[in-house]
Short mmCIF file of C-alpha atoms and ligand atoms in Angstrom, two decimals:
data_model
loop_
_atom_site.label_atom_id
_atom_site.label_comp_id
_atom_site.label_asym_id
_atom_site.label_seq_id
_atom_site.Cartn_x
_atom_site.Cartn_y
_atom_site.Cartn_z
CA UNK G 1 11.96 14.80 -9.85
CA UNK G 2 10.90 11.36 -8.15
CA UNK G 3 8.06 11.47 -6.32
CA UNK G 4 9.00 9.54 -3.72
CA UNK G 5 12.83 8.96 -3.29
CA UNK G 6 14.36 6.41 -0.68
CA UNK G 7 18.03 7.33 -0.34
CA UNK G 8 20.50 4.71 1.47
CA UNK G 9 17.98 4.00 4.72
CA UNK G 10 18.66 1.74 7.23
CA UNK G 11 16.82 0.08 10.15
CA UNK G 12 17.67 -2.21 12.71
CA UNK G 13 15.57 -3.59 15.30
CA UNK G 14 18.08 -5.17 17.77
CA UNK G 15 20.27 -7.52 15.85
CA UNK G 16 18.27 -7.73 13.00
CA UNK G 17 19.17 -5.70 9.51
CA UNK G 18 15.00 -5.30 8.88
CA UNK G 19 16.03 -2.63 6.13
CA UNK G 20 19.79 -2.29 5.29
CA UNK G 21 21.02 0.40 2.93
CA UNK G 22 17.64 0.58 0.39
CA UNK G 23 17.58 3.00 -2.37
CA UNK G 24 15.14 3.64 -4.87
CA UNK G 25 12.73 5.86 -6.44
CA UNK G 26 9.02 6.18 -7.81
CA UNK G 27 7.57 8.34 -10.32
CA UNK G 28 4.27 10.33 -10.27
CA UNK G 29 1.96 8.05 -11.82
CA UNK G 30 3.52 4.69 -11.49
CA UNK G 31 2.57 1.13 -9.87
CA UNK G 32 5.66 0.02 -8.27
CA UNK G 33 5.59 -3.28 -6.87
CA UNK G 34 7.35 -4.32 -3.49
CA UNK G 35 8.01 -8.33 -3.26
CA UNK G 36 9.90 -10.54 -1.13
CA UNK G 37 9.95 -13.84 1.11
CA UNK G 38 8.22 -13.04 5.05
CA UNK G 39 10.96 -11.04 7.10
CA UNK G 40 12.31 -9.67 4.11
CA UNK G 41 11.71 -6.12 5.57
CA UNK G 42 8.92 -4.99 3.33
CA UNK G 43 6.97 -3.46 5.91
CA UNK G 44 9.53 -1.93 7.74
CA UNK G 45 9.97 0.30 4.34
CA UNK G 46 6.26 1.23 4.44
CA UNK G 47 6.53 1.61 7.89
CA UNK G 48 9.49 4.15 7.49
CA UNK G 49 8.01 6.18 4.83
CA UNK G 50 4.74 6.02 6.29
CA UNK G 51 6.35 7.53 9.73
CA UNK G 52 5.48 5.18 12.08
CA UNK G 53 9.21 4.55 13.03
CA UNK G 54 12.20 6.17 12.07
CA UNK G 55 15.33 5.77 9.75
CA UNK G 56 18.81 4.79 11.68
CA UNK G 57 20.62 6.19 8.56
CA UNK G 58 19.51 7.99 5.20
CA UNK G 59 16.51 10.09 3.98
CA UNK G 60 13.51 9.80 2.52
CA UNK G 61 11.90 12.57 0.40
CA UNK G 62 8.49 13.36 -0.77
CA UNK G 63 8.14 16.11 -3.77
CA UNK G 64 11.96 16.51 -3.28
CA UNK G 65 11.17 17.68 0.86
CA UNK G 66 13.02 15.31 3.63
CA UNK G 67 10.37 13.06 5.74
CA UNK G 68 12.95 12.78 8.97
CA UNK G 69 11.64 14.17 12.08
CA UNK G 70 8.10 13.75 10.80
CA UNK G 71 4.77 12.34 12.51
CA UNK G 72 2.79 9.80 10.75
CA UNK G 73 -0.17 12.50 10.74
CA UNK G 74 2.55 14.96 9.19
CA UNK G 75 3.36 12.56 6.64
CA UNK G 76 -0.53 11.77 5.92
CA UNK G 77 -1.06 15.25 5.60
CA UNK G 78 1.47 15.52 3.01
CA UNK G 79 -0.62 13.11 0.44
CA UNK G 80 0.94 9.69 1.42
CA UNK G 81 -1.89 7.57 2.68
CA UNK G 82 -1.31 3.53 3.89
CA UNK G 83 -3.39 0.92 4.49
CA UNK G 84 -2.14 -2.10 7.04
CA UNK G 85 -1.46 -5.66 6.36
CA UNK G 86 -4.15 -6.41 9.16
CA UNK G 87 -7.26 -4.52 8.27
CA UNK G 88 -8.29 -1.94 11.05
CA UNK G 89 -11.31 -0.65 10.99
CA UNK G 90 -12.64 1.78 13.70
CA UNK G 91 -15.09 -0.28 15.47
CA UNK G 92 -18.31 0.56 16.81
CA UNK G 93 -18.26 2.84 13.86
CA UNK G 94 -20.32 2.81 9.93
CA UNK G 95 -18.62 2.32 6.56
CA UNK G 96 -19.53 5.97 6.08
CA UNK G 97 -18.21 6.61 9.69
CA UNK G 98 -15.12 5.48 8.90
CA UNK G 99 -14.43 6.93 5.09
CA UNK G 100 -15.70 10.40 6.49
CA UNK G 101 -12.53 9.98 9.38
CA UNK G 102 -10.30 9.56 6.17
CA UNK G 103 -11.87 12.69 4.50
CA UNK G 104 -11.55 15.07 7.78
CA UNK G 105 -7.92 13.94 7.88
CA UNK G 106 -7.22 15.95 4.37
CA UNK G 107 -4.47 18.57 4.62
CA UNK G 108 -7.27 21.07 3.40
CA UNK G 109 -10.66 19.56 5.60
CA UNK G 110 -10.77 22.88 8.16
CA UNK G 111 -11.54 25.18 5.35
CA UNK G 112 -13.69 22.42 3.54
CA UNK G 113 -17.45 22.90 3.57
CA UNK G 114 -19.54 20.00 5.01
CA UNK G 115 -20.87 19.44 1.76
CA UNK G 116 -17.93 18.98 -0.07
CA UNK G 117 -16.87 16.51 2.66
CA UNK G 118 -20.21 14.50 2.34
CA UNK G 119 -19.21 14.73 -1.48
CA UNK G 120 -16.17 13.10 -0.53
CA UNK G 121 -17.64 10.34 1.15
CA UNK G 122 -19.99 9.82 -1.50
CA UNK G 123 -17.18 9.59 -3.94
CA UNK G 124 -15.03 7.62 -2.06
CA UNK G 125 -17.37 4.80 -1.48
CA UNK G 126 -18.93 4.51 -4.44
CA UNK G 127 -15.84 4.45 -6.43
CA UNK G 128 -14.50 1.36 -3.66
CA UNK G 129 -18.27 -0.05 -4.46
CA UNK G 130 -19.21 -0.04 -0.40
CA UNK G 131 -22.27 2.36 -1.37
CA UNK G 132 -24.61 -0.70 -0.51
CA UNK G 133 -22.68 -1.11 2.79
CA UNK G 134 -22.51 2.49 3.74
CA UNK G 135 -24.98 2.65 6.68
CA UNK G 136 -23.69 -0.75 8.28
CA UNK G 137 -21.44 -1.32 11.16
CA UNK G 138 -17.55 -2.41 10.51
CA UNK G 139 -18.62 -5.43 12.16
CA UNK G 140 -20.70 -6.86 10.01
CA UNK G 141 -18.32 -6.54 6.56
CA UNK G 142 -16.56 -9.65 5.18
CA UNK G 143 -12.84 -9.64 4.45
CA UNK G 144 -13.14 -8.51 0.92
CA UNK G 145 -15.61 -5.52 2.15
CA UNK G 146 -12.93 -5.03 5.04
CA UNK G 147 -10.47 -4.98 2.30
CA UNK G 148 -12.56 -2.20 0.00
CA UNK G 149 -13.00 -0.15 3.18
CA UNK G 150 -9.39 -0.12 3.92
CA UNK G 151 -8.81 1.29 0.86
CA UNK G 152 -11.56 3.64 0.84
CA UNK G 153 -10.23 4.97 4.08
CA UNK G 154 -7.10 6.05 2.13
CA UNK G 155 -8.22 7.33 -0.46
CA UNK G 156 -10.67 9.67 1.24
CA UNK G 157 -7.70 11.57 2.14
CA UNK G 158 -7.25 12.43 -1.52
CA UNK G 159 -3.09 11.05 -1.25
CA UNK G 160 -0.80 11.09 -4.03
CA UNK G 161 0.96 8.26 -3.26
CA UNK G 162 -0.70 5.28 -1.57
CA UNK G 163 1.04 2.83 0.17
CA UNK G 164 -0.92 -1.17 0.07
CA UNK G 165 0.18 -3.52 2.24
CA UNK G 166 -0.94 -7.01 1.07
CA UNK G 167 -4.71 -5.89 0.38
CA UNK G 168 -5.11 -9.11 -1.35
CA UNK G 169 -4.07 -11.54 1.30
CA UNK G 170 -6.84 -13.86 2.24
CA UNK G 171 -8.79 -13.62 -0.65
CA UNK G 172 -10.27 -16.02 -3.10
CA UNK G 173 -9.18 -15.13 -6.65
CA UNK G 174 -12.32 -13.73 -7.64
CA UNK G 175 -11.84 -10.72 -4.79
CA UNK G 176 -8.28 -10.58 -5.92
CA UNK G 177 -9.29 -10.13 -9.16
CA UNK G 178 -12.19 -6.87 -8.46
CA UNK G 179 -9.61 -5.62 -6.39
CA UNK G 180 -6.39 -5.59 -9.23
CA UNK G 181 -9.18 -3.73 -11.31
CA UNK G 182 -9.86 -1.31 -8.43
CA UNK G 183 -6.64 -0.85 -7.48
CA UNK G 184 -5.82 0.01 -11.24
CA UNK G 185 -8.66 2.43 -11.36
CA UNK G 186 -7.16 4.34 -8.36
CA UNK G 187 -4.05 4.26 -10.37
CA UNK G 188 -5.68 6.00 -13.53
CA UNK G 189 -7.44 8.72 -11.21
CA UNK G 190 -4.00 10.01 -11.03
CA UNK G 191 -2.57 8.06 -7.78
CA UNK G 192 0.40 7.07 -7.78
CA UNK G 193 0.88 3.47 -6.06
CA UNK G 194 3.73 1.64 -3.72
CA UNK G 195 1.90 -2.50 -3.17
CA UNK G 196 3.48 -4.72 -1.41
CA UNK G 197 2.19 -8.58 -2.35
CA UNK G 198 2.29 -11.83 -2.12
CA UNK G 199 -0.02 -12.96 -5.00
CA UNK G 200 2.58 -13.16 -7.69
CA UNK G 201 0.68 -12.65 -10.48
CA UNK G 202 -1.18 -9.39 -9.24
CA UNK G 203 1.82 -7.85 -7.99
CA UNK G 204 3.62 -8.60 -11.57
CA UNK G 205 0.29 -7.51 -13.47
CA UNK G 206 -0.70 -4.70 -11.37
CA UNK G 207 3.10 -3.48 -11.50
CA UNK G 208 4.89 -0.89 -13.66
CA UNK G 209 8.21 -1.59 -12.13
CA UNK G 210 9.10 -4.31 -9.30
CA UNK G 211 11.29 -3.72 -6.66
CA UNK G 212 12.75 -7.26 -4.51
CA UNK G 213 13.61 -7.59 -1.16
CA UNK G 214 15.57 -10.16 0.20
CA UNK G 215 17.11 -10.17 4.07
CA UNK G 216 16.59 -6.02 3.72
CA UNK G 217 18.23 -5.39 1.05
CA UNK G 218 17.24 -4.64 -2.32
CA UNK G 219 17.88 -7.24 -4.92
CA UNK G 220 16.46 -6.34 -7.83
CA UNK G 221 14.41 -3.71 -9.59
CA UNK G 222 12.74 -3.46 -13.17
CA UNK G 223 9.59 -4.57 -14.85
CA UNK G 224 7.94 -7.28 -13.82
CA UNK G 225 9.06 -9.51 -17.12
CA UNK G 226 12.58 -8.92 -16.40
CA UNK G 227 12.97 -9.37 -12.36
CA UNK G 228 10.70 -12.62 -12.97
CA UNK G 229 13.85 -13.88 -14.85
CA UNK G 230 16.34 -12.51 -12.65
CA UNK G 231 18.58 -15.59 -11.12
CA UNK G 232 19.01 -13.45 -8.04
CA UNK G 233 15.14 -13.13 -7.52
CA UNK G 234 14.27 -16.91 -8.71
CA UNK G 235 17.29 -17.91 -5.73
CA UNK G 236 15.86 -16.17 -3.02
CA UNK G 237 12.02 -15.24 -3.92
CA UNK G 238 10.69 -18.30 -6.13
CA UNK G 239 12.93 -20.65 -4.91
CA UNK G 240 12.23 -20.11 -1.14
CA UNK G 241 8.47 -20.26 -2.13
CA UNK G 242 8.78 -23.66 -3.84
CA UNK G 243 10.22 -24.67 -0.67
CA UNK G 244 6.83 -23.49 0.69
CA UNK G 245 4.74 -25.66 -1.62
CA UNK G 246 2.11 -23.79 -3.97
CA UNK G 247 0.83 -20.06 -3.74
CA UNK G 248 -2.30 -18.97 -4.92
CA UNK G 249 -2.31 -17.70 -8.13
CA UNK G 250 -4.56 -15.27 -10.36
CA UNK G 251 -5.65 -16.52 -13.57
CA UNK G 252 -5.76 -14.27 -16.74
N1 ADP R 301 8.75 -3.47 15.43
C1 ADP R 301 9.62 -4.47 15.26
N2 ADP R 301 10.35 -4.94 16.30
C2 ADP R 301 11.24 -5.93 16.14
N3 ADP R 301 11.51 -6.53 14.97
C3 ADP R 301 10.81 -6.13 13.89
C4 ADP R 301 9.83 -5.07 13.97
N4 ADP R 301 9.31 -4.88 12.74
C5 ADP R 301 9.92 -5.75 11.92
N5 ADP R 301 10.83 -6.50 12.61
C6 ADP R 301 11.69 -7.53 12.03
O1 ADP R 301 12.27 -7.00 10.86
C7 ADP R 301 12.30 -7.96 9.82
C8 ADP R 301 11.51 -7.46 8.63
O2 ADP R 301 10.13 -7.47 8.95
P1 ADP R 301 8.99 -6.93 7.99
O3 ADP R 301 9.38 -5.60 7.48
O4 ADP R 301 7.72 -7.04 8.71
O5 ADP R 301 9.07 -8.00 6.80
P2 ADP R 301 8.05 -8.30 5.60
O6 ADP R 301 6.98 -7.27 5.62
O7 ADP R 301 8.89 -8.29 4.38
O8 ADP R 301 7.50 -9.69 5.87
C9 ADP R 301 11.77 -9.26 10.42
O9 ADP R 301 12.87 -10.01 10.88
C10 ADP R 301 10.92 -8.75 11.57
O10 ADP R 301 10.84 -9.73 12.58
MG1 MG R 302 4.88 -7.47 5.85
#
C-alpha cells in the first residue's frame, strides 16, 4: 500500500483548473519530486493534502484512510507535516520556542513527559544544526537559518511524510547545497518526502521519482533521468524556463 495516494482530485478556484484530475502515488521511504513552471498548481496539491482547502472531486488517502472532511491539525496529527513557500516563523518567539510548538503538536504530546519533549527539541535542532541559534529570537535568523527552522518545525512533529515547499528558494548554492544533504538525512531517518522545487538540479538529485506539472495536470512521472528527457517536460518545463533566461543551478 502507497503511503500517500492522490486519486483523480480536482480544484478550481474560479475559472482557473489550479489542479485538474491528478493522480499519483508515493511510497514509504521515497523522495518524490514535484516540478513545474509558476501557476502550474503545485501548491494547490500540497495545499490539498496538507488540508488547508479542499478537493472539488476525488480523494486523497494517507495509510490507505480518506483525508476529505479533514482539518489541517487533523491531517498534522496524522504524521503529514508541511513547511510553506514563505517561511513563517512565530514571531516574538526563540528557535527553541518555536521547534518545542512543533513537538507539542505530536499526535502523542498529552501523554508525553516534559522531558521527552525537551528531548525532542534537543533532537530536532541539533539534527537541523540551529543548536547555536537555539536561545535567539526568530528575528534575528538569516534566510538559510529561517529555512533550517522551517524544517525543524516539521520535523518536531515526528511526520511520516513531509511536505517542502521550495525550501531552497533564495539561497546561494552553498545553502542549497547543506540543505540537499539535510534534507537527505531526514530522508534516511525514515521520512518519507513530497519537495516541490525550482532548483533543477536539487529537485532531480534529491529525487527518487519526479512528478511534472504543467497547467494542473500531471505530465509526466518517473526518475529524474528519464522525465529530464521527456519531450513533453522539455516543451512545457525547460522550454518555458529558457524563455525565462538562466536558473540557478547546483554544481556537483
Ligand atoms: N487561493 C487561491 N485563490 C485563487 N487562485 C489560486 C489560489 N491558489 C492558487 N490559485 C491559482 O491556481 C493556480 C496554481 O497555483 P499554485 O498551486 O500556487 O501554483 P505553483 O505552486 O505551481 O506555482 C494559479 O493560477 C494560481 O493563481
Ligand atoms: Mg508554489
Amino acid at each position: 500500500m502507497a503511503l500517500l495516494e492522490v486519486r483523480n482530485v480536482s480544484r478550481s478556484f474560479g475559472g482557473v483548473h489550479a489542479v485538474n484530475d491528478v493522480s499519483f502515488a508515493i511510497n514509504e521511504g521515497e523522495i518524490v519530486g514535484l516540478i513545474g513552471p509558476n501557476g502550474a498548481g503545485k501548491t494547490t496539491v500540497m495545499n490539498l493534502i496538507s488540508g488547508l482547502i479542499t478537493v472539488d472531486k476525488g480523494e486523497i488517502f494517507f495509510q490507505g484512510q480518506p483525508l476529505s472532511g479533514l482539518k489541517p491539525h487533523t491531517i498534522a496529527r496524522k504524521g503529514i507535516a508541511r513547511t510553506f513557500q514563505i517561511v513563517k516563523p512565530f514571531q516574538g518567539m526563540t528557535v527553541r520556542e518555536n521547534v518545542m510548538i512543533g513537538a507539542l503538536f505530536r499526535a502523542d504530546a498529552a501523554g508525553l513527559k516534559r522531558t521527552h519533549i525537551n528531548d525532542i527539541v534537543r533532537e530536532t535542532l541539533a539534527l537541523l544544526e540551529l543548536e547555536a541559534r537555539a536561545d535567539s529570537p526568530v528575528e534575528e535568523l538569516n534566510l538559510a537559518q529561517r529555512k533550517h527552522l522551517e524544517l525543524a518545525r516539521a520535523m518536531a512533529m515526528q511526520p511520516r511524510l513531509l511536505l517542502l515547499d521550495e525550501v531552497m528558494a533564495g539561497l546561494n548554492l552553498k545553502e542549497i547545497e547543506k540543505l540537499m544533504h539535510l534534507v537527505r538525512r531526514l530522508n534516511e531517518r525514515g521520512i518519507t518526502i513530497l519537495v516541490i522545487e525550482h532548483v533543477m538540479k536539487a529537485v532531480m538529485n534529491l529525487s527518487h521519482r519526479v512528478l511534472v506539472m504543467y497547467y494542473g495536470g500531471l505530465i509526466a512521472a518517473g526518475p529524474p533521468e528519464e522525465v529530464s528527457q521527456d519531450p513533453r517536460v522539455i516543451e512545457a518545463y525547460l522550454g518555458k524556463r529558457r524563455q525565462k533566461g538562466p536558473v540557478k543551478e547546483v554544481q556537483q
